[in-house]
XYZ file of C-alpha atoms in Angstrom:
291
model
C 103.670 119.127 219.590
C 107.219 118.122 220.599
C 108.083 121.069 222.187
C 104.854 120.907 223.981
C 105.372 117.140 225.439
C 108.495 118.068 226.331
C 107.621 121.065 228.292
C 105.028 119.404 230.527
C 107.448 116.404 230.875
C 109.843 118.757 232.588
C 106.798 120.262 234.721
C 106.322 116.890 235.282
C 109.397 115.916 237.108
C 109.855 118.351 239.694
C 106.627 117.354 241.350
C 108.389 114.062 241.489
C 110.988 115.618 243.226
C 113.316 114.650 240.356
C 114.865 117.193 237.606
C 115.755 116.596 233.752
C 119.278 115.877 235.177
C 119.004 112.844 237.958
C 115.709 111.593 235.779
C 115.837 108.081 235.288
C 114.697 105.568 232.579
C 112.067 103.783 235.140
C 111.129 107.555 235.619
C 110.926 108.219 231.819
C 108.400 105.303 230.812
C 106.137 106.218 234.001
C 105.532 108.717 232.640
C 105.371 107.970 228.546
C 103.167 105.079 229.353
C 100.613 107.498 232.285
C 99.767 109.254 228.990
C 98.338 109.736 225.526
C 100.832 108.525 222.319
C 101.918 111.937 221.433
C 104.037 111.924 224.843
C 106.880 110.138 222.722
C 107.501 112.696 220.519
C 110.226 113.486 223.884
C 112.469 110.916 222.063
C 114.666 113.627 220.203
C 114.510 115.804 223.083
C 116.052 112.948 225.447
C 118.035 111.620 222.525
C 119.662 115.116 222.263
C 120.410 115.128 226.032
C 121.629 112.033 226.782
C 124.157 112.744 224.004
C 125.609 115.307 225.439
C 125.314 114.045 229.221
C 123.109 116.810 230.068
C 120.956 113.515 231.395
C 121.174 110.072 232.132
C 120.794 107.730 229.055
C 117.609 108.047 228.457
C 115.542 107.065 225.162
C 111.968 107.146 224.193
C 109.937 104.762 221.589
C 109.342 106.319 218.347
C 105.994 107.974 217.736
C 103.318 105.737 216.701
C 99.534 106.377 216.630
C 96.560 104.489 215.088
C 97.222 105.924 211.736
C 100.657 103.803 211.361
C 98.929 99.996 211.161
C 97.036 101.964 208.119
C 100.242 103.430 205.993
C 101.449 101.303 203.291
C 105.567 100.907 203.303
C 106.487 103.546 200.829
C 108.804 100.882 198.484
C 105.030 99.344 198.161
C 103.885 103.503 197.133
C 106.524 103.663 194.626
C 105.950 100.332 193.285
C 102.568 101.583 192.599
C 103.847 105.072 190.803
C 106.102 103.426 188.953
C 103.537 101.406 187.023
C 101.287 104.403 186.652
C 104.170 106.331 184.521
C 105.638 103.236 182.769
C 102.332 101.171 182.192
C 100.730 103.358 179.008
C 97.989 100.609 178.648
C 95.858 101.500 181.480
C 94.036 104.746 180.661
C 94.809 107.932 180.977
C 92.943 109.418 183.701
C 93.107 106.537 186.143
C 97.010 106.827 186.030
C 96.535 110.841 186.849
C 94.518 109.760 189.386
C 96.474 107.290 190.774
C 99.909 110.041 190.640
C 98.238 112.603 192.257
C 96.687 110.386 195.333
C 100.522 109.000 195.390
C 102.471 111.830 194.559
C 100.493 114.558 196.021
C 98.225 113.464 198.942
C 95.211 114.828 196.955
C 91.782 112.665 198.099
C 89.430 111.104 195.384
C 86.713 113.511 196.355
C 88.719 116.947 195.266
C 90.625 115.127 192.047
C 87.513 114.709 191.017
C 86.749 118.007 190.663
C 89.696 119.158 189.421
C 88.677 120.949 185.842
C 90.860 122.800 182.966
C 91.121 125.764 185.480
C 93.675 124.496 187.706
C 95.963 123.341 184.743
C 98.288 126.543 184.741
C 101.403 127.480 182.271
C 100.115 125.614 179.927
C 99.528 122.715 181.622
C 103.107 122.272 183.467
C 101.646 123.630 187.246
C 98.639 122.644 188.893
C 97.147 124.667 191.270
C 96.139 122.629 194.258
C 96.504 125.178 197.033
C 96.911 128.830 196.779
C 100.416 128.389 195.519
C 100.488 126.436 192.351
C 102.712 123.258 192.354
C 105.031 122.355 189.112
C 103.970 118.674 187.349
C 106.397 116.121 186.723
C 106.532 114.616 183.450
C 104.632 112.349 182.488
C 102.141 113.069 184.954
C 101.917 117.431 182.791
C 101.302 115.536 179.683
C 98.394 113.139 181.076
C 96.687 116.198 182.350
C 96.917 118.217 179.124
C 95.511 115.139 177.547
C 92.978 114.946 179.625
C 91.850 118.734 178.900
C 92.103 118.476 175.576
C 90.216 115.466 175.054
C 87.634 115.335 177.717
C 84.772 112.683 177.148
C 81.074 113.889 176.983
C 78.604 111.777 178.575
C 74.422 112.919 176.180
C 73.982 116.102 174.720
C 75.786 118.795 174.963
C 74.967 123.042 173.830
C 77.840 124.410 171.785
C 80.244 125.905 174.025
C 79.039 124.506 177.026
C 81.644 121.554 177.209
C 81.813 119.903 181.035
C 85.405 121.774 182.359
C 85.734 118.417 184.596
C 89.361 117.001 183.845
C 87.739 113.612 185.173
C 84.293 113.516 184.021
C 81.268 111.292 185.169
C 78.929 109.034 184.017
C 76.233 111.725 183.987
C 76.178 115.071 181.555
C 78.471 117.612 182.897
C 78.835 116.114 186.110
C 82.519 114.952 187.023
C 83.508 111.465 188.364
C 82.165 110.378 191.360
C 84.374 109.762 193.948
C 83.229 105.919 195.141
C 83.384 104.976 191.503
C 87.121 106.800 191.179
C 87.527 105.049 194.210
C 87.033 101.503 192.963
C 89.157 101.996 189.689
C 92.367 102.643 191.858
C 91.481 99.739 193.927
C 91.076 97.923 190.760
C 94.568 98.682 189.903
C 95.963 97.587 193.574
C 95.670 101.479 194.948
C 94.186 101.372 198.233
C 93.142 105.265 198.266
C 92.711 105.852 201.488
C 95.986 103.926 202.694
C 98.228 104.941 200.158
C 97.419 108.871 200.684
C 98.575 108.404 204.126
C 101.764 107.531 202.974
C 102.282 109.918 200.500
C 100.665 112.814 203.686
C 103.465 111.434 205.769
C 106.578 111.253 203.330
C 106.153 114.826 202.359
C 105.403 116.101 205.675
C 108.547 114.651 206.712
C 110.621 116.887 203.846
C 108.628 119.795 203.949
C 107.453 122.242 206.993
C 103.827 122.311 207.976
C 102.881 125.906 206.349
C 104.359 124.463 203.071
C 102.937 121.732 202.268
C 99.369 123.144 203.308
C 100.187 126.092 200.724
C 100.705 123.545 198.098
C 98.332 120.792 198.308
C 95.352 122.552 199.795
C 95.077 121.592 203.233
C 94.139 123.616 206.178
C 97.304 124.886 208.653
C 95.855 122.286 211.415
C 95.587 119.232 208.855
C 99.294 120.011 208.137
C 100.139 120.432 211.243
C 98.667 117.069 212.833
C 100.515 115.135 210.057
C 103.592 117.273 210.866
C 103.296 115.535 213.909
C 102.517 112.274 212.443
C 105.487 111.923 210.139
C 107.781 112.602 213.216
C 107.418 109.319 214.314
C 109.007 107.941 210.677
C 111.852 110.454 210.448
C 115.285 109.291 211.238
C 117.044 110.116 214.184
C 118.345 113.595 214.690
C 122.232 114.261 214.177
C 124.325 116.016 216.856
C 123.964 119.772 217.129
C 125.659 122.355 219.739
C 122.435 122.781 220.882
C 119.024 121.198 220.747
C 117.208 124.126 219.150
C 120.045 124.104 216.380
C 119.044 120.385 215.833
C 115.562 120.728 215.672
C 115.648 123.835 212.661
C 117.664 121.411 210.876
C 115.239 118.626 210.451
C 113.477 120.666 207.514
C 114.804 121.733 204.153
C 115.135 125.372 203.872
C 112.534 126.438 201.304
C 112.580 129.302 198.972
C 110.508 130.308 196.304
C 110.665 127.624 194.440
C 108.888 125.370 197.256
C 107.193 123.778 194.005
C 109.982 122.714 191.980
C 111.402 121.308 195.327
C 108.368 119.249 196.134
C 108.713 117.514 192.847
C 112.439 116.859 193.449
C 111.630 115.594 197.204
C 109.126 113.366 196.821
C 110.405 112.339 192.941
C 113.862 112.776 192.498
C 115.261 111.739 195.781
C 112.595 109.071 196.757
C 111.936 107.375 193.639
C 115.620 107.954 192.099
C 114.570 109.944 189.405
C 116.433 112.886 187.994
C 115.133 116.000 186.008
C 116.363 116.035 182.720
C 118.827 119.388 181.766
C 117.216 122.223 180.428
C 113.250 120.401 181.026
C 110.466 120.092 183.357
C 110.373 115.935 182.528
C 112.260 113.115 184.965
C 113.516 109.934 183.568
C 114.474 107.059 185.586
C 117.846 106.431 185.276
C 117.435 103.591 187.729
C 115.841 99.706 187.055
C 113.237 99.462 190.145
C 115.309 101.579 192.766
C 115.091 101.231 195.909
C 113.670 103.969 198.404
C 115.963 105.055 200.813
């Protein structure tokens, strides 16, 4: 989308009969504010250009859309998954819940029908997309809890236990997603909110085809909040050239794009470290704060 804004801003110009070079600022917001939102994603572009007085100084707003008045602040996110792994008095599968709306963007409607089949390697990898996804600790050990102990709800036939990890009020039906719904917002998780957050802080470490592979969304969902998290990321460091600066803004991934999801949105952003020679993290940090 930023390649594409910038393109039609410099078919724009000409039939202003200006060019990228003798553009001006006054000519610059004309045109950001004679068009939809998305037209600021230009900012790196002009960033990058004024930089290297290829162009005037120019500058552009960061990208904001609707979604941003709706995002929680993400110190406020891992506030919230902090209590979830430290607080063992509130049950077990509201705090799995809770981490995988926070930690991995999933809505209440598909945790909910999550079931012993997408616990993998014995419970350490979950398989959310169509590439499974490794668990942090404690988060590996509340799921296998949950499939090993999972509540019936009447009468049951011999081998014909419910394979919901988050089972409902009704035999062999799982949770609904309302009532999942109001137990996070019973424990100060605005669902709806808070998943945006989480959508946009890994969508600004990991690349669009990524992320969609892990957590199970479609190449356009991923791409649109590609697009969204641009307007949080910092600002671009100097390059030789802007292409060079724009392939930089993602981690490389290999294939271990799991194990560096976990340290992403865990490790770095909450301060928490994987312990030598395990899959857990321990927080080697009192209440850090998010960079």
């Amino acid at each position: 989308m930023e390649i594409r804004n910038t393109v039609r801003l410099l078919e724009w110009l000409p039939q202003t009969g200006s060019s990228l070079a003798t553009c001006t600022q006054d000519q610059l917001d004309a045109w950001l504010v004679d068009g939809p939102p998305q037209r600021t994603l230009v900012r790196g572009f002009v960033c990058w250009t004024s930089r290297h007085r290829h162009t005037k100084a120019l500058t552009a707003p960061h990208y904001t859309s609707k979604f941003a008045a709706e995002v929680i602040a993400q110190d406020q996110r891992w506030t919230l998954v902090r209590r979830l792994v430290h607080d063992t008095e509130l049950q077990t599968a509201d705090r799995s819940a809770g981490l995988l709306l926070l930690l991995f963007a999933q809505p209440a409607a598909r945790i909910c029908r999550l079931t012993t089949e997408h616990l993998l390697d014995d419970g350490h990898t979950l398989r959310l997309g169509r590439q499974p996804v490794d668990i942090p600790a404690p988060l590996d050990s509340m799921l296998r809890e949950l499939a090993q102990h999972r509540r019936r709800h009447g009468p049951m036939l011999a081998g014909h236990e419910p394979p919901w990890l988050f089972p409902g009020f009704y035999a062999g039906r799982p949770l609904e997603p309302h009532s999942l719904g109001r137990r996070l917002k019973n424990l100060g998780i605005r669902p709806r909110v808070a998943r945006k957050a989480s959508l946009i802080d890994i969508a600004s470490e990991l690349p669009a085809y990524v992320f969609s592979r892990l957590l199970g969304f479609s190449q356009s969902s991923a791409d649109n909040w590609d697009a969204e998290a641009s307007g949080f990321a910092p600002p671009t460091p100097p390059k030789s050239s802007y292409a060079a600066a724009t392939t930089d803004r993602r981690p490389s991934v290999s294939a271990t794009a799991p194990l560096d999801l976990e340290a992403m949105t865990v490790a770095d952003h909450l301060g928490l470290t994987r312990e030598p020679g395990g899959r857990g993290i321990e927080d080697h940090r009192a209440c850090p704060s998010p960079p």
